[in-house]
Backbone as a ProteinNet text record, in pm:
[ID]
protein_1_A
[PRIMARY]
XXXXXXXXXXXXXXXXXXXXXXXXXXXXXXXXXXXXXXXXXXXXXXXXXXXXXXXXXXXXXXXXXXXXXXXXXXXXXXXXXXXXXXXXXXXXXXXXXXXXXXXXXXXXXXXXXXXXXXXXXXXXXXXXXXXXXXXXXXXXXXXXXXXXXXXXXXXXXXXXXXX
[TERTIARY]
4034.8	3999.5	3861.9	3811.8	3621.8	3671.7	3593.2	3612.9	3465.1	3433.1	3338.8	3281.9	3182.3	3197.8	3071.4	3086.5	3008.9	2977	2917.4	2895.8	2808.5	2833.2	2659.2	2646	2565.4	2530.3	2625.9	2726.7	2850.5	2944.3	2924.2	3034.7	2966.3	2814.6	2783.6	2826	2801.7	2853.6	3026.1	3091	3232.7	3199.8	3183.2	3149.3	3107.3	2981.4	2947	3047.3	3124.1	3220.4	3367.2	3377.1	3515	3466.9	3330.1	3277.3	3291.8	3279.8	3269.6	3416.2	3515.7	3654.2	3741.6	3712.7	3767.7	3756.2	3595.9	3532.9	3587.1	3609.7	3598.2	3791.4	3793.4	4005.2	4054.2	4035.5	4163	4109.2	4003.3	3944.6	3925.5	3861.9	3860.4	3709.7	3652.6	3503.9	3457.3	3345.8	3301	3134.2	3123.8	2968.4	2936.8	2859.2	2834.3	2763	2721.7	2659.6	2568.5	2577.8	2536.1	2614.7	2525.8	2380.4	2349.1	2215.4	2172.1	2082.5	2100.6	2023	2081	2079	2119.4	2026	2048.3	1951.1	2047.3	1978.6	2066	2038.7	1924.4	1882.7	1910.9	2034.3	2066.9	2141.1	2183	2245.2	2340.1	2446.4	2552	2606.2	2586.7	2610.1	2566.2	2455.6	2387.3	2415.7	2471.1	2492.3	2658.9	2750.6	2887.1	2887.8	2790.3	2793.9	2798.3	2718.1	2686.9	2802.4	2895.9	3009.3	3099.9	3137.6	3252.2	3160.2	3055.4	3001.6	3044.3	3024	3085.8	3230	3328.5	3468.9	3479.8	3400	3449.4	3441.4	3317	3264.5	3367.9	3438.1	3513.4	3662.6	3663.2	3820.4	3788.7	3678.5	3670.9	3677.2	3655.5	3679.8	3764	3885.5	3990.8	4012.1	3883.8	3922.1	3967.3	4030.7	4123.7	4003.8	3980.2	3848.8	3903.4	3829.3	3863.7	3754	3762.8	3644.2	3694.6	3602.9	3638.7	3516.6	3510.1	3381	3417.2	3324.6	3329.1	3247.4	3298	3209	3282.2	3196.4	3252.6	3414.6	3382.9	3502.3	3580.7	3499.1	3524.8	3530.4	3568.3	3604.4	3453	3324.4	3256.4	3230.1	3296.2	3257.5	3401.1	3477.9	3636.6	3578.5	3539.7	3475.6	3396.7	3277.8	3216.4	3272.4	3340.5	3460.3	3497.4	3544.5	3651.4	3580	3443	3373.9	3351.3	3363.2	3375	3498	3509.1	3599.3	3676.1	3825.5	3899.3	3877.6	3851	3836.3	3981.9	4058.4	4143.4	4100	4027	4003.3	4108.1	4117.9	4268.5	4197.6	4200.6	4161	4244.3	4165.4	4264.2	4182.5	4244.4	4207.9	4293.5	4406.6	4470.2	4653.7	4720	4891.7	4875.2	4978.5	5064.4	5138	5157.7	5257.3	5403.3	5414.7	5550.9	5600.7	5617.1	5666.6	5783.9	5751.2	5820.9	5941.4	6054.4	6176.7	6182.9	6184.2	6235.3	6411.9	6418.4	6603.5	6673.9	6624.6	6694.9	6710.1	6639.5	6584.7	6526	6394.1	6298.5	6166.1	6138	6056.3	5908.1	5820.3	5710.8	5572	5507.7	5373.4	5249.5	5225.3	5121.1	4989.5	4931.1	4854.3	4881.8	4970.9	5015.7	5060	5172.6	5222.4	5095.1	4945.8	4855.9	4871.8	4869.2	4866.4	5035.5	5128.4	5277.3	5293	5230.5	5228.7	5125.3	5017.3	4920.3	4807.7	4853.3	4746.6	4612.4	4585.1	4440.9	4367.9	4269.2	4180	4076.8	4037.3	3959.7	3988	3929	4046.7	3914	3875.3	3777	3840.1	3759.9	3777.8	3709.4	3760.8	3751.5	3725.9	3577.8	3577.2	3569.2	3542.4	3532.4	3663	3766.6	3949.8	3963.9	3912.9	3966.8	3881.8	4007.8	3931.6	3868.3	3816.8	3806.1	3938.7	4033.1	4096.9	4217.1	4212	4293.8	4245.6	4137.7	4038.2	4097.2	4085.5	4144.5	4242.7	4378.2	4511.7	4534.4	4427.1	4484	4385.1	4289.5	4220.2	4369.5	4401.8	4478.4	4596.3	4684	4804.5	4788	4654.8	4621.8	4575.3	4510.9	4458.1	4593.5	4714.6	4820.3	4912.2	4889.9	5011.7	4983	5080.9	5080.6	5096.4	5067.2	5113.6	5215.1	5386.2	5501.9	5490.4	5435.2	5413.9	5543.9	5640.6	5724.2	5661.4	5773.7	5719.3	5699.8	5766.5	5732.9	5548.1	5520.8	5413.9	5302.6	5336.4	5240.4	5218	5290.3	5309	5181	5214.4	5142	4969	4975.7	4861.9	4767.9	4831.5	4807.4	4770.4	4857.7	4777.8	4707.4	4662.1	4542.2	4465.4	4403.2	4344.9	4269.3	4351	4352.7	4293.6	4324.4	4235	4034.3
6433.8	6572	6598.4	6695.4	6726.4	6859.2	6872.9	6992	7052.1	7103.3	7196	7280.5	7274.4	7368.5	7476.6	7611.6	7677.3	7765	7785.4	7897.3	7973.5	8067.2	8143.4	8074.8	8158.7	8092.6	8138.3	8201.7	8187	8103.6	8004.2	7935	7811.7	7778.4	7639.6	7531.4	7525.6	7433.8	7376.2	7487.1	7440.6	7357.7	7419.5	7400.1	7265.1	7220.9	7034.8	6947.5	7044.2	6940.9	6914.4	7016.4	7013.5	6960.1	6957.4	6840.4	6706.3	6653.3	6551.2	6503.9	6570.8	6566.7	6565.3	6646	6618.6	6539.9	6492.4	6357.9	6251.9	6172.2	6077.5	6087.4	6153.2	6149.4	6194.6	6318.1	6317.5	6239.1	6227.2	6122	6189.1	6284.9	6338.9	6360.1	6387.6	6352.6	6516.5	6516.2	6652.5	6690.3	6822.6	6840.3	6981.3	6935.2	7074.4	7140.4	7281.9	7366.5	7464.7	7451	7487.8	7590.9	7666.5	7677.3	7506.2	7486	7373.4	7326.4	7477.4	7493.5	7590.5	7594.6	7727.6	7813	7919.6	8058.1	8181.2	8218.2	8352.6	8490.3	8477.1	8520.5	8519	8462.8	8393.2	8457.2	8481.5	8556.8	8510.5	8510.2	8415.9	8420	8583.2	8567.3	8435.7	8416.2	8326.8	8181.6	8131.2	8023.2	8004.5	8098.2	8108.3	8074.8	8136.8	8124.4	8004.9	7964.6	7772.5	7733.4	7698.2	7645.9	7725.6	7810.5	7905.5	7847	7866.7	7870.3	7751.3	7581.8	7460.3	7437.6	7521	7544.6	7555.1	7741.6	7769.6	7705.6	7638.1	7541.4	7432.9	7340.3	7251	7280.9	7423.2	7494.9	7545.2	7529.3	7526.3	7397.3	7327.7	7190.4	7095.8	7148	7065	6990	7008.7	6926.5	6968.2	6874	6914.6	6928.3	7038.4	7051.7	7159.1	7198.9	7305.5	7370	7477.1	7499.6	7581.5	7528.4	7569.2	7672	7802.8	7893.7	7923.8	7961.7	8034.2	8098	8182.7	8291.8	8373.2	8400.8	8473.7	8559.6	8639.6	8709.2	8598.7	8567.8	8524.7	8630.4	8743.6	8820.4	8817.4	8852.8	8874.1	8711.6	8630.9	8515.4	8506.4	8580.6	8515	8664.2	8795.8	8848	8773	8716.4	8661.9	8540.3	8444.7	8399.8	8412.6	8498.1	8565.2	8633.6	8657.8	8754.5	8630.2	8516.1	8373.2	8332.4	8347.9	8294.9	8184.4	8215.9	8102.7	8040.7	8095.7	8079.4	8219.1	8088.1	8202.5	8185.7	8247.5	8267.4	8345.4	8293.8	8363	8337.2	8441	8466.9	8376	8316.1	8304	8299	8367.2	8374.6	8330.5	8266.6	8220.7	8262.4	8244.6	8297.1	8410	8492	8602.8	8518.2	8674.6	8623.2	8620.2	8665.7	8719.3	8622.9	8501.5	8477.3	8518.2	8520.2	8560.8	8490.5	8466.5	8395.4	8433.7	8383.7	8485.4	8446.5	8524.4	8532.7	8411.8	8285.8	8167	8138.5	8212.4	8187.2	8082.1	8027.9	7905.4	8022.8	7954.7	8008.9	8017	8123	8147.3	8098.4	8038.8	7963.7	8042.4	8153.8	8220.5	8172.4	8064.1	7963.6	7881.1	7814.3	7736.2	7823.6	7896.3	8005.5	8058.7	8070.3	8111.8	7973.6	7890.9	7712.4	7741.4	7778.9	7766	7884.5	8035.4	8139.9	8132.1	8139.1	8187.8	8070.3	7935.9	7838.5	7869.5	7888.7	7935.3	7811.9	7801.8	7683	7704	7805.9	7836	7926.9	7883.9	7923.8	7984.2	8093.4	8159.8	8175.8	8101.3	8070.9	8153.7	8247.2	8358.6	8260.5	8193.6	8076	8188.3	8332.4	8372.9	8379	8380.9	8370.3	8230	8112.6	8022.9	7917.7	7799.9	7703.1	7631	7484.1	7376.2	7276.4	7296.9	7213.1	7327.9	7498.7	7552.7	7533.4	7517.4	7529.6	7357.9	7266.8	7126.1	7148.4	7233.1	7172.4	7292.4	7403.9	7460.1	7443.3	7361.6	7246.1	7198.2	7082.5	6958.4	7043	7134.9	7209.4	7245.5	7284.4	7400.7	7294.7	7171.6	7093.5	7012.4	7014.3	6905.2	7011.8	7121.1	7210.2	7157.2	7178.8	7179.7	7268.2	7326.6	7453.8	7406.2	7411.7	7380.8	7425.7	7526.2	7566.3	7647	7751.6	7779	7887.6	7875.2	8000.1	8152.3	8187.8	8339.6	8325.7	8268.7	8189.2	8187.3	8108.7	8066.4	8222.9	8256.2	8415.7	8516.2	8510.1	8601.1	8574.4	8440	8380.3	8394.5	8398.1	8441.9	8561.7	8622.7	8824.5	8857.9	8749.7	8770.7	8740.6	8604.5	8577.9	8700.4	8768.2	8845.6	8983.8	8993.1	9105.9	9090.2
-4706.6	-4680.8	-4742.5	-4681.7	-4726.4	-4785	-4905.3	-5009.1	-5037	-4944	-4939.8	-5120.6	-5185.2	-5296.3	-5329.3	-5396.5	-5410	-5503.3	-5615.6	-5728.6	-5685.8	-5755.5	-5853.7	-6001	-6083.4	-6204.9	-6309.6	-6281.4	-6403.4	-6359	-6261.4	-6194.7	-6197.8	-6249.1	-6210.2	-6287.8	-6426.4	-6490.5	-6448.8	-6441.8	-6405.5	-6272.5	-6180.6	-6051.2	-6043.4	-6129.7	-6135.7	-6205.3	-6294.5	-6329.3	-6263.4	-6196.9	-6053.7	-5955.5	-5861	-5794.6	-5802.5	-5967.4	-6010.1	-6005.6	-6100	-6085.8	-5982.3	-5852	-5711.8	-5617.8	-5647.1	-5596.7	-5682.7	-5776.3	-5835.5	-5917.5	-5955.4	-5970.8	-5880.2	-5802.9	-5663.3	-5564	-5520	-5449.2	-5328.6	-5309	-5205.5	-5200	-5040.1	-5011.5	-5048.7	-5083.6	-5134.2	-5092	-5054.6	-5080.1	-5129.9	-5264.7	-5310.8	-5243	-5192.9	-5137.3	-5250.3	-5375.3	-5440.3	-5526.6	-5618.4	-5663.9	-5681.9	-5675.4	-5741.5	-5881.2	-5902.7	-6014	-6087.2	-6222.7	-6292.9	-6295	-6208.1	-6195.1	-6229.9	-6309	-6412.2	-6268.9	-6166.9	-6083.7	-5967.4	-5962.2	-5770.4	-5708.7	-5610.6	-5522.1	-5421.2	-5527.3	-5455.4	-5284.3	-5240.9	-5089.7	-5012.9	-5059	-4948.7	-4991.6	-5100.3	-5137.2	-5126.2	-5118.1	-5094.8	-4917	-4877.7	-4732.8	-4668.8	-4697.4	-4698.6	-4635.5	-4778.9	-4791.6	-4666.4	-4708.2	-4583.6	-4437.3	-4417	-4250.9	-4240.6	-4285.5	-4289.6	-4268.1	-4361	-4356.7	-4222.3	-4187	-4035	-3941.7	-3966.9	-3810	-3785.9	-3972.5	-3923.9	-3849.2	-3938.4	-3815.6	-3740.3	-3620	-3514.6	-3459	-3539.3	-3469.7	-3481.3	-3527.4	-3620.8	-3680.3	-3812.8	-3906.9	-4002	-4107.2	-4202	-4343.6	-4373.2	-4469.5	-4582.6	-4652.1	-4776.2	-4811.8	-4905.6	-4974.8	-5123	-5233.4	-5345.1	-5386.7	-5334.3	-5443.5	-5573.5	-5645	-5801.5	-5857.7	-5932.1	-5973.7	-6126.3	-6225.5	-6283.7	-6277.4	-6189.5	-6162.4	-6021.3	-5934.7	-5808.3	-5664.3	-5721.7	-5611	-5529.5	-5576.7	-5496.8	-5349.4	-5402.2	-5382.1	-5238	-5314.8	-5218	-5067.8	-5124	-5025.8	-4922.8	-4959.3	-4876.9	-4797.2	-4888.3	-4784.9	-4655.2	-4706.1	-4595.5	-4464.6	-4478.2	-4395.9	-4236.9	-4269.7	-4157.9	-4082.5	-3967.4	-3853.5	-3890.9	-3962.2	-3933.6	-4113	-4189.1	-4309.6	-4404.3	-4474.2	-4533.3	-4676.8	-4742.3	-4883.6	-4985.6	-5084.5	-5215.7	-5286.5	-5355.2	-5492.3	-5613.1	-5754.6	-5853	-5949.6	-6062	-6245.7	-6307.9	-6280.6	-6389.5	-6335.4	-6403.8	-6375.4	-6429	-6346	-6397.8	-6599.7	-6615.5	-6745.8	-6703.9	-6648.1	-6559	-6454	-6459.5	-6339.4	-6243.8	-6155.3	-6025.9	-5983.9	-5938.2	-5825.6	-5758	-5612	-5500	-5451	-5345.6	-5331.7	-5403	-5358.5	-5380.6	-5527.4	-5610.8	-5760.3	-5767.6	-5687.3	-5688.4	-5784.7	-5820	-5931	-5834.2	-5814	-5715	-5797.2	-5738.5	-5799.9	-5734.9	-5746.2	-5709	-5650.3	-5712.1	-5608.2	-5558.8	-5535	-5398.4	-5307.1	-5354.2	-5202.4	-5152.9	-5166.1	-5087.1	-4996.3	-5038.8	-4940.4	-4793.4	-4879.8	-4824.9	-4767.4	-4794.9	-4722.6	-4597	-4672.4	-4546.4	-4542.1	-4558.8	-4526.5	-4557.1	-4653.9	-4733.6	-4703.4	-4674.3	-4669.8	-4751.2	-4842.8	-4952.7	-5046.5	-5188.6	-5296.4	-5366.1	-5414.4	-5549.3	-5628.3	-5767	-5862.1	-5949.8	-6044.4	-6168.2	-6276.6	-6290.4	-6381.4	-6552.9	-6507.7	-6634.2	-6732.3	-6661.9	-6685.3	-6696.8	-6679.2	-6719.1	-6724.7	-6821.5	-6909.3	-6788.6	-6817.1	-6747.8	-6704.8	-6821.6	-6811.4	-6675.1	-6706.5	-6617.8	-6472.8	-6465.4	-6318	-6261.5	-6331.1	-6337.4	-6255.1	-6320.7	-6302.4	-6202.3	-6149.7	-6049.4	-5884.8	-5919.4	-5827	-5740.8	-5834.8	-5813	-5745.3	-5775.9	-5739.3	-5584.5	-5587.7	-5478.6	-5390.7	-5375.8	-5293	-5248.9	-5332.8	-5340.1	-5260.7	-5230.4	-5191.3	-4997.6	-4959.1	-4831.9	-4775.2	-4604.8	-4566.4	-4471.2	-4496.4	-4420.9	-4286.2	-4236.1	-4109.9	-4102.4	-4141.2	-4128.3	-3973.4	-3886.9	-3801.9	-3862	-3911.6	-3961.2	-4042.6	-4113.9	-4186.9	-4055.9	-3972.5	-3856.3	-3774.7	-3739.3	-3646.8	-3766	-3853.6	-3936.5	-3942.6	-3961.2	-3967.2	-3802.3	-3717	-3610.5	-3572.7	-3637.2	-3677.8	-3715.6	-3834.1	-3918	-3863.1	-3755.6	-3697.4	-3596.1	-3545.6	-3452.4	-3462.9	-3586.3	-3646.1	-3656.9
[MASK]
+++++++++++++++++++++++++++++++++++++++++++++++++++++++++++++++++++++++++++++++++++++++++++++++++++++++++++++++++++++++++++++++++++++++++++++++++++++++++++++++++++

């Protein structure tokens, strides 16, 4: 799988070292989109874009691709995301304290069910909420989750589309 990646400058350092880590231990093919430089000055729209326009083009063409942005908070980053055809961006900073069960009492994993709910193909990352080692182990979760295709799941995703 190709893992698309993208900061601003509160997201770069992490950002070269989750490149490095997704390329070289999960083993998956990667291209950073930037920043390429630490600029206290940069303007992440246009460097988030990169990455997402790549995402979209490859789900137009069916390939199986990803994209990881980051940003301080992330939100401005999972916004721009999302603003591309066929790109599902989720937000994450870290776990709830609270975890969740649903009916069955299976205990709910808040970033994978974006993978098992709504097939997210890009995840923003709140590098200001978390460590290296949390950004690590919710990389690996979120790239390792699969989307089951349940029909109710697929139908929805189809709505969203549609909108």
């Amino acid at each position: 799988m190709k893992v698309y990646f993208a900061s601003d400058h509160a997201g770069f350092d992490t950002k070269n070292r989750l490149v490095e880590y997704v390329r070289d231990h999960l083993g998956h093919e990667v291209e950073d989109c930037g920043a390429l430089v630490n600029d206290p000055q940069d303007d992440y729209p246009a460097i988030i874009a990169l990455a997402a326009r790549k995402l979209s083009q490859d789900v137009a063409a069916g390939k199986d691709s990803r994209a990881i942005v980051a940003g301080g908070s992330g939100q401005g980053e999972a916004i721009v995301a999302n603003r591309f055809k066929g790109v599902r961006c989720a937000l994450y900073y870290g776990d709830p304290g609270n975890a969740q069960v649903d009916a069955s009492g299976k205990q709910l994993d808040i970033l994978t069910s974006t993978r098992e709910h709504n097939d997210a193909n890009a995840l923003s990352l709140g590098l200001r909420f978390l460590t290296l080692d949390q950004a690590k182990a919710a990389v690996t979760r979120w790239l390792a989750a699969p989307f089951p295709g349940d029909a109710r799941h697929a139908r929805r995703i189809a709505q969203i589309d549609q909108v």
